[in-house]
Short mmCIF file of C-alpha atoms in Angstrom, two decimals:
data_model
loop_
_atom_site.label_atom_id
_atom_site.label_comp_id
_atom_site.label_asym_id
_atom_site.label_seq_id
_atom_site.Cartn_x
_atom_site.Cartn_y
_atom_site.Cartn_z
CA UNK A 601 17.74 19.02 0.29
CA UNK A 602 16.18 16.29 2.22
CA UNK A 603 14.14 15.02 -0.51
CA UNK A 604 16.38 12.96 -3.44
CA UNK A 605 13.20 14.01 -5.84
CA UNK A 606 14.15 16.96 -8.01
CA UNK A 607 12.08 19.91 -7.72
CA UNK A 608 10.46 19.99 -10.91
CA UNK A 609 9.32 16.06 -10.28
CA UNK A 610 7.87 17.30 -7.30
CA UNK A 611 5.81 20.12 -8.53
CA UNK A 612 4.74 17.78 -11.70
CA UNK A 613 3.55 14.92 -9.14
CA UNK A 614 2.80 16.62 -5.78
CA UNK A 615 2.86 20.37 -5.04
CA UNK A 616 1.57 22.10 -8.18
CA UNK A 617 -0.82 19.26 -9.49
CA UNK A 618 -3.93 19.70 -8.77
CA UNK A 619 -7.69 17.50 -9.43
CA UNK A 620 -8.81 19.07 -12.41
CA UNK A 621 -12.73 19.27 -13.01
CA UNK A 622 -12.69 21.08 -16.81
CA UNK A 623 -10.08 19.89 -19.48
CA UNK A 624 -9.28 21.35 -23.08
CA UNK A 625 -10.23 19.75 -25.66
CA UNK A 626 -6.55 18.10 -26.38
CA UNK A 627 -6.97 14.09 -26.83
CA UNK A 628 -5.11 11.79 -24.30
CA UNK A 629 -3.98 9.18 -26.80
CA UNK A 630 -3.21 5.31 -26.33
CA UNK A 631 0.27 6.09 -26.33
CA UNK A 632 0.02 8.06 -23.33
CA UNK A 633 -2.00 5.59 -21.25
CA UNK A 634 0.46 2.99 -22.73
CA UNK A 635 3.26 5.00 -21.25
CA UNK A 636 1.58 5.52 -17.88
CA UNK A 637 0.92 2.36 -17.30
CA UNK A 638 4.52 1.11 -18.34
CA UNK A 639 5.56 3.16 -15.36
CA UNK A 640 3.65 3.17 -12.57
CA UNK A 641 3.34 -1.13 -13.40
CA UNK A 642 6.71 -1.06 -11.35
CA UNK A 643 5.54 0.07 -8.41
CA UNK A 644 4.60 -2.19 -5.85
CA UNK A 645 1.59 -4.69 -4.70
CA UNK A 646 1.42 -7.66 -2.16
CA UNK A 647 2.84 -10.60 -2.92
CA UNK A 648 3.22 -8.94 -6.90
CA UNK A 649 -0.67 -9.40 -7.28
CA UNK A 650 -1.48 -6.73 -9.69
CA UNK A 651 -5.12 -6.75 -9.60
CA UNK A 652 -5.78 -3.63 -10.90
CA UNK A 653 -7.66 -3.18 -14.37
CA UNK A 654 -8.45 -0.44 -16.31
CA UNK A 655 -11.58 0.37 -18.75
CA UNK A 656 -11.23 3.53 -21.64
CA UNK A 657 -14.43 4.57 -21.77
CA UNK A 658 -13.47 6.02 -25.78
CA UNK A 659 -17.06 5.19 -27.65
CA UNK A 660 -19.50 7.59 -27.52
CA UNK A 661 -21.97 4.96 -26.96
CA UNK A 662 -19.65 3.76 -23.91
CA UNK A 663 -19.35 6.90 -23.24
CA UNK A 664 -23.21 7.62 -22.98
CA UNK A 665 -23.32 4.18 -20.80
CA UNK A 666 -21.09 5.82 -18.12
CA UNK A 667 -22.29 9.00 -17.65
CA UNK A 668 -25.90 7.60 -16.88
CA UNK A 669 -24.14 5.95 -13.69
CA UNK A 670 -22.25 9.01 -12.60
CA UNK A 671 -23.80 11.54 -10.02
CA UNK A 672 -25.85 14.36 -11.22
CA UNK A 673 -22.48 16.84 -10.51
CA UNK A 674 -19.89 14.36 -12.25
CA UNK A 675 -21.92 14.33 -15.24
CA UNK A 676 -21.06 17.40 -17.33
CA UNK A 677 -16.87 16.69 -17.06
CA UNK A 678 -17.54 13.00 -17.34
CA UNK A 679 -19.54 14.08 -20.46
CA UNK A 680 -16.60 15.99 -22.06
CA UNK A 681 -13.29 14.81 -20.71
CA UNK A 682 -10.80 14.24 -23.29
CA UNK A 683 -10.65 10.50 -21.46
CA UNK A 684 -12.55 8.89 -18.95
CA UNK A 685 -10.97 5.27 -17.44
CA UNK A 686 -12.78 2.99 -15.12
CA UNK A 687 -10.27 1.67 -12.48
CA UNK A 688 -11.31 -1.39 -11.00
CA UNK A 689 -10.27 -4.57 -8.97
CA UNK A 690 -10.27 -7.80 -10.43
CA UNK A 691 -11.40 -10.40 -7.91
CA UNK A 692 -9.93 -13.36 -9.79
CA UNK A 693 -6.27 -11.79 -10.00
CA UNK A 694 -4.93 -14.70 -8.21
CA UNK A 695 -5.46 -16.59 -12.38
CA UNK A 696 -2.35 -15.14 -12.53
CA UNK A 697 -0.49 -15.32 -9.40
CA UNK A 698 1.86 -18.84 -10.37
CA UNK A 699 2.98 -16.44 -13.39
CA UNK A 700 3.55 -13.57 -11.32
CA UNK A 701 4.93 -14.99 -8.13
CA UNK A 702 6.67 -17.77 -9.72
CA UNK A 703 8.56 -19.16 -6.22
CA UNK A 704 4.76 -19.65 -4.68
CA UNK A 705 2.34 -20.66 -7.17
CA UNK A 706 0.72 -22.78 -4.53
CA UNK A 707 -0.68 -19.42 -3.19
CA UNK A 708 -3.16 -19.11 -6.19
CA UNK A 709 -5.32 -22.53 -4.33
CA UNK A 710 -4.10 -21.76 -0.22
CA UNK A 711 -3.49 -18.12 0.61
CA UNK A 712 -5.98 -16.73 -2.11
CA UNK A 713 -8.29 -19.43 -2.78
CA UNK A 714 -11.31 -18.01 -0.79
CA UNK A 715 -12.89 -14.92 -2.73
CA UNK A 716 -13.39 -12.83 0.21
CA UNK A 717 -9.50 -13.17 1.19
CA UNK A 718 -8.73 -12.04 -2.97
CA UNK A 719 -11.76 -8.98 -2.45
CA UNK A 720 -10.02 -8.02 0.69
CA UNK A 721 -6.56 -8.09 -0.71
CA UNK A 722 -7.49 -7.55 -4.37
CA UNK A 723 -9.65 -4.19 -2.96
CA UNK A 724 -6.10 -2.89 -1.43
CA UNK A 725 -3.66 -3.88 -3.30
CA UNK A 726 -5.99 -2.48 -6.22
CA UNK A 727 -6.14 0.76 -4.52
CA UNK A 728 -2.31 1.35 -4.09
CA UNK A 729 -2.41 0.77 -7.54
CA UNK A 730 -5.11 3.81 -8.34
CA UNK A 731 -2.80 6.00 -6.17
CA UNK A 732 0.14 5.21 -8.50
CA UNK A 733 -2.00 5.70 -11.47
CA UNK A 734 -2.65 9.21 -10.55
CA UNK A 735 0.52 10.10 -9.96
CA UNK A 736 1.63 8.27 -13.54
CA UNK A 737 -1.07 10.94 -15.07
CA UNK A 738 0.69 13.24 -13.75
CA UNK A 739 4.33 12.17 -14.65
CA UNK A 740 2.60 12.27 -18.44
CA UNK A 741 1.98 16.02 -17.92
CA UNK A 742 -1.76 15.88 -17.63
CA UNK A 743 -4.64 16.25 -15.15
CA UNK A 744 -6.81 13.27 -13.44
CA UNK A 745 -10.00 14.34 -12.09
CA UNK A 746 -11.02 11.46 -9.75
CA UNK A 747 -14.10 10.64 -8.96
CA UNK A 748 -17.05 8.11 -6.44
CA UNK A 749 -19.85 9.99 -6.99
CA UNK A 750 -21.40 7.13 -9.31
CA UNK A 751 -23.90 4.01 -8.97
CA UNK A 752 -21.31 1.43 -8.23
CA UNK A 753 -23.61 -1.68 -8.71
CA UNK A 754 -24.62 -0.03 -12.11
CA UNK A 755 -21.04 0.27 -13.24
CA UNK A 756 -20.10 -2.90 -12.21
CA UNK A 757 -23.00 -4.96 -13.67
CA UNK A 758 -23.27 -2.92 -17.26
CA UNK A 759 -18.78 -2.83 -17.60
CA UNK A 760 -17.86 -5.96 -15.86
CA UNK A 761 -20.85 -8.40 -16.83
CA UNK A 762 -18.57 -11.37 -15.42
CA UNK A 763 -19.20 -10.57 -12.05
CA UNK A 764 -15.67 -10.28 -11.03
CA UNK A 765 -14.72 -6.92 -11.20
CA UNK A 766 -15.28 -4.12 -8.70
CA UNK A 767 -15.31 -0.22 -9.88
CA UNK A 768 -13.04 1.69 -7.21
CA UNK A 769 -13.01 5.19 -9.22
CA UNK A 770 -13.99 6.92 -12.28
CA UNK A 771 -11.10 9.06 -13.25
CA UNK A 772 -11.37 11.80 -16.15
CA UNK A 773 -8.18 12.65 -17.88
CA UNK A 774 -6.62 15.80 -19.91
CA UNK A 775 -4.95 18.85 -19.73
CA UNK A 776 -6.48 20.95 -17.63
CA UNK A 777 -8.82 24.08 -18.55
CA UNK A 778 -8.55 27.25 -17.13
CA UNK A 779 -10.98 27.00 -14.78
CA UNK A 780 -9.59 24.01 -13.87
CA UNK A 781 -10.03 23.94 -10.06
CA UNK A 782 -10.42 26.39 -7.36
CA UNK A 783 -7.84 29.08 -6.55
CA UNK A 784 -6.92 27.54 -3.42
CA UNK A 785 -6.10 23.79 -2.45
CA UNK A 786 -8.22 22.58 0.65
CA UNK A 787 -6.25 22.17 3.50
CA UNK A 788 -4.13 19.22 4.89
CA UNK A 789 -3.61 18.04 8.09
CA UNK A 790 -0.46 19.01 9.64
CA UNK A 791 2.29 16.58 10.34
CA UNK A 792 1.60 16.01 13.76
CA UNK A 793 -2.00 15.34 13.58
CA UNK A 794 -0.99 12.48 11.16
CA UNK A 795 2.12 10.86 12.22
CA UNK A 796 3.01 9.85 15.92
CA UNK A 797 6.46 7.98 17.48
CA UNK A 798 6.13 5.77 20.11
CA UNK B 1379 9.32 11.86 -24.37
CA UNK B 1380 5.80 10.59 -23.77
CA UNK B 1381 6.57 11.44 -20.05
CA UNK B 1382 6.50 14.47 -19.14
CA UNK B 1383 8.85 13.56 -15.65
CA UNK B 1384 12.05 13.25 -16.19
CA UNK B 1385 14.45 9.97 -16.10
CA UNK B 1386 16.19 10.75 -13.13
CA UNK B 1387 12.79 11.15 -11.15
CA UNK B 1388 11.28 7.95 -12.96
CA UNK B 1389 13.96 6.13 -12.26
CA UNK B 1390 14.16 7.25 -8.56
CA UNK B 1391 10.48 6.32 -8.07
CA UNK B 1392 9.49 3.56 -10.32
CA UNK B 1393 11.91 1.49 -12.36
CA UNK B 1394 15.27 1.36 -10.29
CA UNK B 1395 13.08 1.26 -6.80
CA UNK B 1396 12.57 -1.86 -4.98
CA UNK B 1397 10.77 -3.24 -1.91
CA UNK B 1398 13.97 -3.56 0.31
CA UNK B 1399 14.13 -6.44 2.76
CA UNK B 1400 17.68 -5.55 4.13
CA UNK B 1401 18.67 -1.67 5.24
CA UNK B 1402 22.33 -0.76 6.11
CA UNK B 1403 21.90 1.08 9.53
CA UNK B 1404 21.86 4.89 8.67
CA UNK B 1405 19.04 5.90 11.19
CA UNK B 1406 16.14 7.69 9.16
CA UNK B 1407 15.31 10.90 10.67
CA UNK B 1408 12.41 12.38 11.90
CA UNK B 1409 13.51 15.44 9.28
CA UNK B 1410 12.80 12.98 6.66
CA UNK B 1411 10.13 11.74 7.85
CA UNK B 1412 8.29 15.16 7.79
CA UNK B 1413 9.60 15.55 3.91
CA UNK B 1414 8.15 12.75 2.85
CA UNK B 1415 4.57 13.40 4.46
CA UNK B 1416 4.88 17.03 3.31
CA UNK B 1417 5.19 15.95 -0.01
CA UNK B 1418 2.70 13.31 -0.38
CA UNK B 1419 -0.01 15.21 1.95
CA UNK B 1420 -0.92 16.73 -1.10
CA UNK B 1421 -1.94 13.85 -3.30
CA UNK B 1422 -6.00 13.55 -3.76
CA UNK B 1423 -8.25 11.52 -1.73
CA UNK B 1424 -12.18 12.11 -1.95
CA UNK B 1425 -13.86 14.96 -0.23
CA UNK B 1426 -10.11 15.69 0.65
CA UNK B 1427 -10.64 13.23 3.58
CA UNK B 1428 -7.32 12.45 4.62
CA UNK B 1429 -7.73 9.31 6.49
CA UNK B 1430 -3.80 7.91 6.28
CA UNK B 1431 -2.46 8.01 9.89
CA UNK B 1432 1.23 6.88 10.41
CA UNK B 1433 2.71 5.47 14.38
CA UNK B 1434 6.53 5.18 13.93
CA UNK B 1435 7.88 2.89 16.12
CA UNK B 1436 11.46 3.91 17.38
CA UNK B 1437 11.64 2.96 20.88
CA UNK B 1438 12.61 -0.87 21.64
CA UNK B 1439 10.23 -1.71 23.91
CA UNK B 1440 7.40 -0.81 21.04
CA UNK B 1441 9.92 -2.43 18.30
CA UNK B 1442 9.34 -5.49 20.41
CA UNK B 1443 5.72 -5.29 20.51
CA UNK B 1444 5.48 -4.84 17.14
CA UNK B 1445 7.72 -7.59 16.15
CA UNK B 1446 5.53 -9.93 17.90
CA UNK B 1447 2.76 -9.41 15.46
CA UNK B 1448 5.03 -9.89 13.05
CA UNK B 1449 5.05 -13.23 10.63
CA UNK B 1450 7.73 -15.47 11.12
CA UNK B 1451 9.62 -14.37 7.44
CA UNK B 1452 8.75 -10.51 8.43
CA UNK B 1453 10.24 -10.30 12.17
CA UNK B 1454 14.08 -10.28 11.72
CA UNK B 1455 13.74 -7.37 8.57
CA UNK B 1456 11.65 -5.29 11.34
CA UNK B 1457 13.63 -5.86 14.13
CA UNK B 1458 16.85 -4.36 12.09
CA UNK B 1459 15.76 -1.78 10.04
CA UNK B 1460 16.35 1.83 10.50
CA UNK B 1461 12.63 2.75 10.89
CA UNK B 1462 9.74 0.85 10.99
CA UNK B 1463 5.98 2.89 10.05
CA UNK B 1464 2.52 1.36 10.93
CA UNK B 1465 0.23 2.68 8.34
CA UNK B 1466 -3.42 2.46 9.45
CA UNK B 1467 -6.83 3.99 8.38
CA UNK B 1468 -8.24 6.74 10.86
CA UNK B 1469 -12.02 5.78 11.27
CA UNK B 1470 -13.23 8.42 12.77
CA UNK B 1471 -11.35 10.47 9.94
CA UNK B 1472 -15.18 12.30 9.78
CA UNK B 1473 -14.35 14.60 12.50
CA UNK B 1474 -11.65 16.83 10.78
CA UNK B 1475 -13.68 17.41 7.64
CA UNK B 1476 -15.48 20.49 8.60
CA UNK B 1477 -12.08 21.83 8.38
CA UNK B 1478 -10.48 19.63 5.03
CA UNK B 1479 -13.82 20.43 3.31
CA UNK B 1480 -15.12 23.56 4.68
CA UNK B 1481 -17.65 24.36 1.90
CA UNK B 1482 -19.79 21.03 3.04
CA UNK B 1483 -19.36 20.53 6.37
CA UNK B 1484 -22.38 18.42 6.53
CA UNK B 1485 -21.03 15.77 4.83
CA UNK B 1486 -19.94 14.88 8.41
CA UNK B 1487 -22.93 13.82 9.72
CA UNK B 1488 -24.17 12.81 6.73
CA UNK B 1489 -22.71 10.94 4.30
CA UNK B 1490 -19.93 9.95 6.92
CA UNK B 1491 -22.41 9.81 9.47
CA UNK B 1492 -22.08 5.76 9.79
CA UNK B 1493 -19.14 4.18 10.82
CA UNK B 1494 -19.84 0.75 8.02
CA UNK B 1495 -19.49 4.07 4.86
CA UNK B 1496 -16.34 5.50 6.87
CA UNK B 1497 -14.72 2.52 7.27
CA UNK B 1498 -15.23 1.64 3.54
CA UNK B 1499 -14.13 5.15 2.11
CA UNK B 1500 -11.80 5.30 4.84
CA UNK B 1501 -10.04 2.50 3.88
CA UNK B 1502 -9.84 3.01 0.43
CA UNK B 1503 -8.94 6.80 0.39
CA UNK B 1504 -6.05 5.48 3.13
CA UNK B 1505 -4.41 2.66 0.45
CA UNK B 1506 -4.38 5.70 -1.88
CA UNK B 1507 -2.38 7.04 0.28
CA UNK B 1508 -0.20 4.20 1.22
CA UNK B 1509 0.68 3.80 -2.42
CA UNK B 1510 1.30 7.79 -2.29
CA UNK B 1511 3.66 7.11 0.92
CA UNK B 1512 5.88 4.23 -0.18
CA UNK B 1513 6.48 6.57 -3.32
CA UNK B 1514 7.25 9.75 -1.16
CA UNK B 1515 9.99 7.07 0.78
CA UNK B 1516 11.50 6.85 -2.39
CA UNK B 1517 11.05 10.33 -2.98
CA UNK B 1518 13.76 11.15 0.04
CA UNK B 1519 15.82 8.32 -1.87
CA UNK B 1520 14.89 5.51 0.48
CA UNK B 1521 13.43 2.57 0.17
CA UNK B 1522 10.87 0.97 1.20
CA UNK B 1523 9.64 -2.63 2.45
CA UNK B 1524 6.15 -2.89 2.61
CA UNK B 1525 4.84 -5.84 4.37
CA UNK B 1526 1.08 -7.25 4.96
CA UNK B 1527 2.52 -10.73 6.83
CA UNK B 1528 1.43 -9.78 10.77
CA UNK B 1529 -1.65 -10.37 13.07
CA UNK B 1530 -3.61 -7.53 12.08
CA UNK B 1531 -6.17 -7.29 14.84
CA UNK B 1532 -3.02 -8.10 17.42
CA UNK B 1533 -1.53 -4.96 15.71
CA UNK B 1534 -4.95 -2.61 16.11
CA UNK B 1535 -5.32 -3.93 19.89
CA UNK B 1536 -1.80 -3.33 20.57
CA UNK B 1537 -0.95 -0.13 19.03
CA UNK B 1538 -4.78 1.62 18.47
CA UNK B 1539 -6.77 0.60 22.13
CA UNK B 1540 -9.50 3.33 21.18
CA UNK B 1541 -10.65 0.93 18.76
CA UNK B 1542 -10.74 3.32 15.90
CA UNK B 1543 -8.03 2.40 13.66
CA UNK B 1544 -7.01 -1.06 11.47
CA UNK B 1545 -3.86 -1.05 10.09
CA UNK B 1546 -3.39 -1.10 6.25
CA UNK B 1547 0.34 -2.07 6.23
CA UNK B 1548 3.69 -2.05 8.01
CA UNK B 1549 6.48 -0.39 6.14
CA UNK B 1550 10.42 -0.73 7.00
CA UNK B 1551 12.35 2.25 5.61
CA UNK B 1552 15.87 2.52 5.17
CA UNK B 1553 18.43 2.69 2.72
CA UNK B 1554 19.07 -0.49 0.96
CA UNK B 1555 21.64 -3.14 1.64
CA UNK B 1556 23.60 -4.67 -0.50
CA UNK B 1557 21.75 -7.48 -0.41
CA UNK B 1558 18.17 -5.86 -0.29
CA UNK B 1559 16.33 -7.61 -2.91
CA UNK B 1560 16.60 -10.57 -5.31
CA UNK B 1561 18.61 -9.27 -8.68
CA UNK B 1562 15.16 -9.98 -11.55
CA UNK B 1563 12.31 -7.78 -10.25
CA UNK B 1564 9.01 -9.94 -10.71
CA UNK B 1565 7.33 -9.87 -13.84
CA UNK B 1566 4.68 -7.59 -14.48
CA UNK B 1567 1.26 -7.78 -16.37
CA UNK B 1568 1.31 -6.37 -19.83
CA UNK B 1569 -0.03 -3.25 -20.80
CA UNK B 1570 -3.41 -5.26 -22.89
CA UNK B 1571 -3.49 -7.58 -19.93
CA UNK B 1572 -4.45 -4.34 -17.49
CA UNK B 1573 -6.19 -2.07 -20.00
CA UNK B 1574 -9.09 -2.91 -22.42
CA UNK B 1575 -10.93 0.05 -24.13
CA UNK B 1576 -14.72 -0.28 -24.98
#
């Protein structure tokens, strides 16, 4: 047993989970979300910035909106997911960084004062965030389909009309279908093609 | 139980975990090493792209290189702990993806045909797997100290000549000392803070 991680965690998170592209028609309620985010909030982000937001897309008319900025292939399961959330950065994160960091609020005007340092940091720290959400959709027993296929500069400028938000991914959310994915996973790269000692 | 993982395993990875900044000196092995990526390997990135490569720096004469890109407040925590990981993007990634993605193998000289779109998806896809990483240290019931304090472009000159990599982060793994991190984790962003529903 090298791993600490019990078996059954690591199935539910790693090794049986899969991206799921066609979900039943079981709701993903606010309770759920409210209890993903609850845990994967813990994990962590540079200096404890946080600057990843999250949009449920639950309206139909939202909904509608959405789908008309996805690809032509993401549009049928982002039609017809139980839940669809819009995971994005929020380039003025550092609003709350003397609340947050509470030994350096000088950082919010030095470090993070410029907004290309905060969409270069905010864009990272962000997306260690999105990985963490995934895996928190899968600690809740469900399915994320993520997805980039999508107009970008639509999403941003019809969900985020402030100008300070940037989409990162679309994810759908359920239980998976059936059909859910293919038989097989694609393959990964093998340990030493990824990690070298020197 | 909203949560479909159980205690132990949430507790493990998200709400007992801390970044460490101390390590008592029980060497991490390359055995756990290779647990942890076999794990996380098989968290999702788009187009199954992998880009995440990892350069663990054991010897001293590369600890000392490394340390010298280090910020002041980071160098003594990486010149003591157990194992020290440079996490970097791979941007020339494209080049394994006829194999990851073998039923579009144009998407290699296509979509990922220009090095400004694989350094963008390449660096995104690789935070998602950073976040996936420092979870998997936990995972083998270590911890982890993330750090983004160093001279980045020192770091890519120094430890990636071919010019094809930028590091993301530099991670210090061990198992905690006793003194590892401050007793009150930081505060973190409430649930209607982070999620909005339209």
């Amino acid at each position: 047993m090298t791993l600490a991680l019990d078996t059954a965690a690591q199935n539910l998170l790693f090794r049986e989970a899969r991206t799921a592209n066609a979900f039943t028609d079981e709701p993903v309620t606010d309770e759920q979300v409210r209890a993903i985010y609850d845990l994967v909030k813990n994990a962590p982000t540079a200096f404890n910035q946080q600057p990843l937001r999250v949009v449920l897309v639950r309206s139909p008319e939202a909904r509608e909106r959405l789908v008309g900025h996805m690809m032509e292939n993401n549009k049928p399961k982002t039609s017809t997911a139980p839940l669809t959330a819009i995971l994005a950065t929020d380039h003025e994160f550092h609003e709350e960084l003397p609340r947050l960091l509470p030994f350096a609020p000088d950082l919010k005007d030095t470090v993070f004062g410029e907004r290309p340092v905060r969409e270069q940091q905010g864009s990272f720290n962000a997306s260690l965030q999105v990985g963490y959400f995934i895996l928190g959709v899968r600690a809740a027993g469900l399915a994320a389909g993520p997805m980039t296929g999508y107009d970008a500069a639509g999403i941003n400028k019809d969900f985020f009309p402030d100008g300070n938000h940037a989409v990162l991914t679309v994810v759908n959310i359920g239980r998976p279908a059936e059909n859910a994915w293919f038989p097989e996973r694609l393959p990964r790269l093998d340990y030493d093609e990824v990690v070298t000692t020197v």
